[in-house]
Amino acid sequence: MSQQINTDFYNFISKKFSKKHKHTCFYPDCEEKAINSHTISKQFSLSHLAVDGKLVTPISLRNDTNERKDIVFKEKGINDATTFKGFCKEHDDLFSTVDQNGIITIRDIFLQIYRSLSKESFEHEIYKEGELTAFKNEFLFDSSHENRKVMSTSKLLMLFYDLLLDFPEADQRISGYNGNSVTLKPFSEAVDLDVTIIYKNIKFNVPVALHNKVQLVFKNTYCDNFIFLIPYKESADLIILSHNNYVEHYLYNLSTDIKTLNFIESSMMMDGEWWISPRVFDSWSNERKQVLQEDFRYFTERSFLEDYDMSIFDSVRLQLCESLNKDQKEEEIKKIDTIPSRLAPEARENLLQEKLISDISKIKFT
């Protein structure tokens, strides 16, 4: 692809994502002007992470020549983190109970999922439109591939919109689980998907907000799974949208506190969006920051649900290690004390490109 075509693509999406660009409300049948909507509450959640109104997030540096795009960690203001121009003021107020009180009822879970999926769909459509405008074709945002998925962003979005309108048990409080994972089987006659919601209220502080979509393949069948982490002052809510085939795998990886921490760190390093406290970022050595930046780019080197081999949240890990046996404790502490070795950058880049080409080929020709 020529440098000009890539420039056209980046200019298009930059314009669409800019604060000045006007969008209409994402809520069905609403034509009102969209405002900048948070998908994770600024006051009830993000404010506990921020330092002087700032968070830290990984971003990809723009590169029009389609060469290597480095990942860097940058500060982002709390007013912009997790936001998109998704809803008008009236429909953004639908999420006020979650913003003011956190997740208490099943409806609150549905609301959090719905606005997170809305952001995902909003961004997907911009990238797809950008590809069609610049490249005259769809590549990474291929509509036909999306339609073939047994569980996709658009199908899930329709499901949870329907559930918000008509689900008799939605106002039931979530209680009695004592920190264990809860599974919910949402049902809708309008949209039938093999999806399970896994919800866990984590009883320790994890200073990160996380939004991750993972495309999984089972017997040549593709599906999207989602992982959302909403942090609070002394706890966090973890929400997973899982295809029924993967539920037991998730539950195993959430069965203890240390496994839950490892799952969160692993999910962060699987190409998701996340925003951490600058205090965490400042606690890392320069060497660790460099490894984390490069590992985030080369996420295809790791398998999904494989533990990440370096600690991200040292203080949380040390706290949880107090209840572990000697062998487990040594294994977890090693992630703090050791910087793992990696392949040379050129070799990692070649492997990444081979993997991406392979994935695109599967999308186009299976």
Short mmCIF file of C-alpha atoms in Angstrom, two decimals:
data_model
loop_
_atom_site.label_atom_id
_atom_site.label_comp_id
_atom_site.label_asym_id
_atom_site.label_seq_id
_atom_site.Cartn_x
_atom_site.Cartn_y
_atom_site.Cartn_z
CA MET A 1 0.00 0.00 0.00
CA SER A 2 1.32 3.43 -0.90
CA GLN A 3 2.20 6.06 1.66
CA GLN A 4 -0.55 8.31 0.28
CA ILE A 5 -3.23 5.64 0.78
CA ASN A 6 -2.13 5.12 4.37
CA THR A 7 -2.12 8.89 4.90
CA ASP A 8 -5.68 9.04 3.56
CA PHE A 9 -6.73 6.30 5.97
CA TYR A 10 -5.18 7.88 9.05
CA ASN A 11 -6.47 11.33 8.14
CA PHE A 12 -9.99 9.92 7.74
CA ILE A 13 -10.12 8.15 11.09
CA SER A 14 -8.38 11.05 12.87
CA LYS A 15 -11.11 13.36 11.60
CA LYS A 16 -13.87 10.95 12.65
CA PHE A 17 -12.40 10.50 16.15
CA SER A 18 -11.69 14.19 16.70
CA LYS A 19 -13.59 16.09 19.37
CA LYS A 20 -14.87 18.54 16.78
CA HIS A 21 -16.51 15.92 14.58
CA LYS A 22 -20.26 15.62 14.99
CA HIS A 23 -21.95 12.25 15.47
CA THR A 24 -25.57 11.35 16.09
CA CYS A 25 -26.67 9.33 19.09
CA PHE A 26 -25.89 5.61 18.86
CA TYR A 27 -29.16 4.63 20.54
CA PRO A 28 -31.63 3.10 18.04
CA ASP A 29 -33.92 5.61 16.28
CA CYS A 30 -32.37 8.64 17.95
CA GLU A 31 -31.09 11.48 15.75
CA GLU A 32 -29.89 13.81 18.51
CA LYS A 33 -26.32 15.06 18.67
CA ALA A 34 -23.96 12.74 20.56
CA ILE A 35 -21.88 13.97 23.47
CA ASN A 36 -18.56 12.59 24.72
CA SER A 37 -19.71 9.54 26.70
CA HIS A 38 -17.61 7.58 29.17
CA THR A 39 -17.94 3.80 28.96
CA ILE A 40 -16.48 3.51 32.46
CA SER A 41 -17.64 6.00 35.07
CA LYS A 42 -15.31 8.95 35.51
CA GLN A 43 -16.41 9.82 39.03
CA PHE A 44 -17.20 6.41 40.52
CA SER A 45 -14.33 4.52 38.91
CA LEU A 46 -11.61 6.35 36.95
CA SER A 47 -11.17 9.08 39.55
CA HIS A 48 -9.69 6.50 41.94
CA LEU A 49 -6.95 5.70 39.40
CA ALA A 50 -6.08 9.19 38.25
CA VAL A 51 -3.22 11.35 39.50
CA ASP A 52 -3.72 15.07 38.81
CA GLY A 53 -6.50 14.10 36.41
CA LYS A 54 -4.27 11.79 34.36
CA LEU A 55 -4.14 8.07 33.54
CA VAL A 56 -1.61 6.08 31.49
CA THR A 57 -2.57 4.04 28.42
CA PRO A 58 -0.75 2.26 25.56
CA ILE A 59 -1.05 3.91 22.14
CA SER A 60 0.25 3.01 18.69
CA LEU A 61 2.39 5.67 17.03
CA ARG A 62 1.08 6.74 13.63
CA ASN A 63 3.16 5.53 10.70
CA ASP A 64 1.93 6.30 7.17
CA THR A 65 4.46 4.02 5.49
CA ASN A 66 2.85 0.90 7.00
CA GLU A 67 6.13 -0.06 8.63
CA ARG A 68 6.58 -1.07 12.26
CA LYS A 69 4.29 0.90 14.57
CA ASP A 70 5.82 1.21 18.01
CA ILE A 71 3.70 1.06 21.15
CA VAL A 72 4.32 3.77 23.72
CA PHE A 73 2.74 4.53 27.08
CA LYS A 74 1.21 7.99 27.23
CA GLU A 75 -0.76 10.02 29.73
CA LYS A 76 -4.41 10.62 28.97
CA GLY A 77 -6.76 12.98 30.75
CA ILE A 78 -9.55 11.45 32.78
CA ASN A 79 -12.10 13.45 30.76
CA ASP A 80 -11.06 11.60 27.58
CA ALA A 81 -10.26 8.11 28.86
CA THR A 82 -12.78 5.40 27.82
CA THR A 83 -14.89 7.97 25.93
CA PHE A 84 -16.60 8.02 22.53
CA LYS A 85 -19.23 10.23 20.91
CA GLY A 86 -21.88 7.62 21.39
CA PHE A 87 -25.02 8.93 23.06
CA CYS A 88 -27.00 12.13 23.37
CA LYS A 89 -27.43 13.61 26.84
CA GLU A 90 -30.80 11.89 27.33
CA HIS A 91 -29.58 8.40 26.45
CA ASP A 92 -26.26 8.83 28.23
CA ASP A 93 -28.33 9.39 31.36
CA LEU A 94 -29.58 5.79 31.03
CA PHE A 95 -26.27 4.79 32.61
CA SER A 96 -26.50 7.20 35.56
CA THR A 97 -27.27 4.46 38.09
CA VAL A 98 -24.05 2.62 37.18
CA ASP A 99 -22.08 5.88 37.23
CA GLN A 100 -23.40 6.82 40.67
CA ASN A 101 -23.56 3.45 42.44
CA GLY A 102 -21.57 0.88 40.49
CA ILE A 103 -23.04 -2.52 39.66
CA ILE A 104 -25.78 -3.66 42.02
CA THR A 105 -28.41 -5.34 39.84
CA ILE A 106 -28.49 -7.54 36.75
CA ARG A 107 -29.74 -4.50 34.83
CA ASP A 108 -26.57 -2.66 35.83
CA ILE A 109 -24.51 -5.45 34.26
CA PHE A 110 -26.59 -5.19 31.08
CA LEU A 111 -26.14 -1.40 31.02
CA GLN A 112 -22.37 -1.64 31.43
CA ILE A 113 -22.15 -4.26 28.69
CA TYR A 114 -24.40 -2.29 26.35
CA ARG A 115 -22.39 0.92 26.48
CA SER A 116 -19.06 -0.92 26.22
CA LEU A 117 -20.30 -2.80 23.16
CA SER A 118 -21.60 0.48 21.72
CA LYS A 119 -18.11 1.97 21.92
CA GLU A 120 -16.66 -1.13 20.26
CA SER A 121 -19.22 -0.98 17.44
CA PHE A 122 -18.81 2.79 17.01
CA GLU A 123 -15.05 2.46 16.56
CA HIS A 124 -15.38 -0.61 14.32
CA GLU A 125 -17.63 1.30 11.91
CA ILE A 126 -15.19 4.21 11.69
CA TYR A 127 -12.25 1.92 10.90
CA LYS A 128 -14.32 0.00 8.34
CA GLU A 129 -15.42 3.24 6.67
CA GLY A 130 -11.81 4.40 6.70
CA GLU A 131 -10.65 1.24 4.93
CA LEU A 132 -13.36 1.57 2.29
CA THR A 133 -12.53 5.24 1.75
CA ALA A 134 -8.76 4.85 1.51
CA PHE A 135 -8.24 1.28 0.29
CA LYS A 136 -11.54 0.75 -1.58
CA ASN A 137 -11.82 -2.57 0.27
CA GLU A 138 -12.28 -4.03 3.74
CA PHE A 139 -9.32 -5.79 5.35
CA LEU A 140 -9.15 -6.06 9.13
CA PHE A 141 -12.75 -4.82 9.41
CA ASP A 142 -14.35 -7.24 7.00
CA SER A 143 -18.17 -7.20 7.09
CA SER A 144 -18.59 -10.67 5.62
CA HIS A 145 -16.31 -12.15 8.27
CA GLU A 146 -18.23 -10.33 11.00
CA ASN A 147 -21.50 -11.71 9.69
CA ARG A 148 -20.14 -15.27 9.76
CA LYS A 149 -19.25 -15.10 13.44
CA VAL A 150 -21.58 -17.05 15.70
CA MET A 151 -21.10 -14.30 18.30
CA SER A 152 -20.07 -10.85 17.11
CA THR A 153 -20.13 -7.30 18.42
CA SER A 154 -23.21 -6.38 16.39
CA LYS A 155 -25.16 -9.51 17.41
CA LEU A 156 -24.30 -9.01 21.07
CA LEU A 157 -25.28 -5.37 20.86
CA MET A 158 -28.73 -6.31 19.54
CA LEU A 159 -29.09 -8.90 22.31
CA PHE A 160 -28.35 -6.51 25.15
CA TYR A 161 -30.49 -3.75 23.69
CA ASP A 162 -33.38 -6.23 23.71
CA LEU A 163 -32.56 -7.35 27.26
CA LEU A 164 -32.66 -3.79 28.54
CA LEU A 165 -36.15 -3.45 27.09
CA ASP A 166 -37.56 -6.79 28.20
CA PHE A 167 -35.94 -8.96 30.88
CA PRO A 168 -38.19 -9.57 33.92
CA GLU A 169 -35.34 -10.43 36.30
CA ALA A 170 -33.21 -7.41 35.36
CA ASP A 171 -33.83 -5.49 38.59
CA GLN A 172 -32.82 -8.41 40.78
CA ARG A 173 -29.88 -7.59 43.06
CA ILE A 174 -26.68 -9.57 42.68
CA SER A 175 -26.01 -11.00 46.12
CA GLY A 176 -24.93 -14.09 47.98
CA TYR A 177 -21.89 -14.89 45.85
CA ASN A 178 -19.27 -13.82 48.43
CA GLY A 179 -16.66 -12.86 45.84
CA ASN A 180 -17.13 -15.95 43.69
CA SER A 181 -17.88 -15.80 39.99
CA VAL A 182 -21.53 -15.60 38.96
CA THR A 183 -22.75 -16.92 35.61
CA LEU A 184 -25.85 -15.54 33.92
CA LYS A 185 -27.57 -16.98 30.85
CA PRO A 186 -29.32 -14.10 29.10
CA PHE A 187 -32.26 -15.16 26.96
CA SER A 188 -34.03 -13.27 24.23
CA GLU A 189 -36.52 -14.55 21.70
CA ALA A 190 -35.39 -11.81 19.32
CA VAL A 191 -31.66 -12.64 19.43
CA ASP A 192 -30.56 -16.18 20.22
CA LEU A 193 -26.85 -16.48 21.07
CA ASP A 194 -24.83 -19.11 22.95
CA VAL A 195 -23.49 -16.51 25.35
CA THR A 196 -22.82 -16.59 29.07
CA ILE A 197 -22.11 -13.57 31.24
CA ILE A 198 -19.45 -14.18 33.87
CA TYR A 199 -19.46 -11.58 36.63
CA LYS A 200 -17.06 -11.33 39.54
CA ASN A 201 -16.75 -8.65 42.17
CA ILE A 202 -13.05 -8.70 43.01
CA LYS A 203 -12.38 -8.09 46.68
CA PHE A 204 -9.03 -6.38 46.21
CA ASN A 205 -8.01 -3.21 44.42
CA VAL A 206 -6.76 -3.60 40.84
CA PRO A 207 -5.72 -0.15 39.57
CA VAL A 208 -6.70 -0.57 35.91
CA ALA A 209 -9.76 -0.07 33.72
CA LEU A 210 -9.85 -2.65 30.94
CA HIS A 211 -11.79 -3.17 27.70
CA ASN A 212 -10.75 -6.09 25.53
CA LYS A 213 -12.29 -7.97 22.61
CA VAL A 214 -10.79 -11.37 21.85
CA GLN A 215 -11.68 -13.26 18.68
CA LEU A 216 -11.63 -16.98 19.43
CA VAL A 217 -11.87 -19.92 17.04
CA PHE A 218 -13.47 -23.28 17.83
CA LYS A 219 -13.64 -25.91 15.07
CA ASN A 220 -13.32 -23.18 12.40
CA THR A 221 -16.12 -21.21 14.03
CA TYR A 222 -15.27 -17.64 15.02
CA CYS A 223 -16.74 -15.74 17.93
CA ASP A 224 -16.02 -12.54 19.84
CA ASN A 225 -15.51 -12.68 23.59
CA PHE A 226 -15.29 -9.53 25.70
CA ILE A 227 -13.53 -8.70 28.96
CA PHE A 228 -14.40 -5.54 30.92
CA LEU A 229 -12.83 -4.52 34.22
CA ILE A 230 -14.32 -1.62 36.17
CA PRO A 231 -12.14 -0.54 39.11
CA TYR A 232 -13.33 1.08 42.33
CA LYS A 233 -11.52 2.46 45.35
CA GLU A 234 -10.99 -0.88 47.10
CA SER A 235 -12.45 -3.46 44.69
CA ALA A 236 -13.31 -4.04 41.02
CA ASP A 237 -16.02 -5.58 38.86
CA LEU A 238 -15.01 -8.04 36.17
CA ILE A 239 -17.48 -8.82 33.39
CA ILE A 240 -16.83 -11.41 30.69
CA LEU A 241 -19.02 -12.16 27.68
CA SER A 242 -18.12 -15.74 26.86
CA HIS A 243 -19.33 -18.14 24.24
CA ASN A 244 -20.66 -21.19 26.09
CA ASN A 245 -17.71 -23.27 24.83
CA TYR A 246 -15.24 -21.27 26.92
CA VAL A 247 -17.03 -20.68 30.21
CA GLU A 248 -15.25 -23.39 32.21
CA HIS A 249 -11.86 -22.12 31.04
CA TYR A 250 -12.65 -18.65 32.32
CA LEU A 251 -14.02 -19.92 35.62
CA TYR A 252 -10.86 -21.93 36.24
CA ASN A 253 -8.76 -18.83 35.65
CA LEU A 254 -10.88 -16.89 38.16
CA SER A 255 -11.00 -19.60 40.82
CA THR A 256 -8.55 -17.90 43.22
CA ASP A 257 -7.42 -14.33 43.82
CA ILE A 258 -3.95 -14.87 42.38
CA LYS A 259 -5.39 -16.59 39.31
CA THR A 260 -7.75 -13.63 38.88
CA LEU A 261 -4.84 -11.18 39.00
CA ASN A 262 -2.93 -13.27 36.48
CA PHE A 263 -5.97 -13.38 34.22
CA ILE A 264 -6.30 -9.58 34.33
CA GLU A 265 -2.62 -9.06 33.52
CA SER A 266 -2.77 -11.61 30.71
CA SER A 267 -5.88 -9.92 29.26
CA MET A 268 -4.16 -6.54 29.35
CA MET A 269 -1.31 -7.91 27.24
CA MET A 270 -3.64 -9.38 24.59
CA ASP A 271 -4.12 -6.21 22.51
CA GLY A 272 -6.85 -4.65 24.62
CA GLU A 273 -7.48 -1.08 25.73
CA TRP A 274 -6.53 -0.23 29.28
CA TRP A 275 -5.92 2.76 31.52
CA ILE A 276 -3.79 2.46 34.66
CA SER A 277 -2.84 4.70 37.53
CA PRO A 278 0.34 6.72 36.88
CA ARG A 279 1.50 5.46 40.28
CA VAL A 280 1.73 1.97 38.84
CA PHE A 281 3.53 3.21 35.74
CA ASP A 282 6.04 5.18 37.81
CA SER A 283 6.81 2.08 39.89
CA TRP A 284 8.18 0.23 36.84
CA SER A 285 11.85 0.38 35.93
CA ASN A 286 12.73 1.74 32.49
CA GLU A 287 13.73 -1.78 31.46
CA ARG A 288 10.35 -3.18 32.46
CA LYS A 289 8.52 -0.37 30.66
CA GLN A 290 10.42 -1.21 27.48
CA VAL A 291 9.60 -4.91 27.72
CA LEU A 292 5.93 -4.17 28.41
CA GLN A 293 5.68 -1.83 25.43
CA GLU A 294 7.21 -4.38 23.09
CA ASP A 295 5.24 -7.31 24.51
CA PHE A 296 2.01 -5.38 24.05
CA ARG A 297 2.82 -5.04 20.35
CA TYR A 298 3.85 -8.68 19.96
CA PHE A 299 0.77 -10.09 21.67
CA THR A 300 0.47 -12.94 19.13
CA GLU A 301 3.45 -14.65 20.77
CA ARG A 302 1.25 -15.66 23.68
CA SER A 303 -1.78 -17.91 23.80
CA PHE A 304 -5.08 -16.70 25.17
CA LEU A 305 -5.40 -17.40 28.93
CA GLU A 306 -1.65 -18.03 29.17
CA ASP A 307 -0.24 -16.29 32.25
CA TYR A 308 1.93 -13.30 31.48
CA ASP A 309 5.47 -13.99 32.72
CA MET A 310 6.20 -10.55 34.22
CA SER A 311 4.42 -8.69 36.99
CA ILE A 312 2.38 -5.58 36.17
CA PHE A 313 0.87 -4.90 39.61
CA ASP A 314 3.67 -5.61 42.09
CA SER A 315 1.97 -4.29 45.22
CA VAL A 316 -1.22 -6.26 44.51
CA ARG A 317 0.82 -9.39 43.80
CA LEU A 318 2.78 -9.05 47.04
CA GLN A 319 -0.46 -8.62 48.98
CA LEU A 320 -2.01 -11.75 47.47
CA CYS A 321 1.18 -13.77 47.91
CA GLU A 322 0.77 -13.61 51.69
CA SER A 323 -1.86 -16.37 51.54
CA LEU A 324 0.03 -18.65 49.10
CA ASN A 325 2.16 -21.67 49.93
CA LYS A 326 5.93 -21.43 49.55
CA ASP A 327 6.17 -22.77 45.98
CA GLN A 328 3.32 -20.64 44.68
CA LYS A 329 4.74 -17.58 46.40
CA GLU A 330 8.19 -18.09 44.87
CA GLU A 331 6.67 -18.51 41.40
CA GLU A 332 4.71 -15.27 41.70
CA ILE A 333 7.51 -13.23 43.28
CA LYS A 334 9.79 -14.30 40.43
CA LYS A 335 7.57 -12.27 38.08
CA ILE A 336 8.54 -9.17 40.05
CA ASP A 337 12.23 -9.86 40.39
CA THR A 338 12.98 -11.16 36.89
CA ILE A 339 12.94 -9.46 33.49
CA PRO A 340 12.31 -12.28 30.98
CA SER A 341 14.40 -12.56 27.82
CA ARG A 342 12.82 -12.10 24.40
CA LEU A 343 13.71 -12.70 20.76
CA ALA A 344 15.42 -9.95 18.78
CA PRO A 345 13.00 -7.23 17.55
CA GLU A 346 13.46 -8.20 13.89
CA ALA A 347 12.54 -11.82 14.58
CA ARG A 348 9.51 -10.77 16.62
CA GLU A 349 8.34 -8.42 13.88
CA ASN A 350 8.61 -11.15 11.24
CA LEU A 351 6.60 -13.56 13.38
CA LEU A 352 3.94 -10.92 13.99
CA GLN A 353 3.53 -10.13 10.30
CA GLU A 354 3.32 -13.84 9.44
CA LYS A 355 0.62 -14.29 12.06
CA LEU A 356 -1.38 -11.27 10.89
CA ILE A 357 -1.20 -12.37 7.25
CA SER A 358 -2.28 -15.87 8.25
CA ASP A 359 -5.27 -14.49 10.19
CA ILE A 360 -6.32 -12.27 7.30
CA SER A 361 -6.07 -15.20 4.90
CA LYS A 362 -8.35 -17.24 7.15
CA ILE A 363 -10.81 -14.38 7.26
CA LYS A 364 -10.87 -14.05 3.48
CA PHE A 365 -10.84 -17.62 2.30
CA THR A 366 -12.33 -20.04 4.85
#
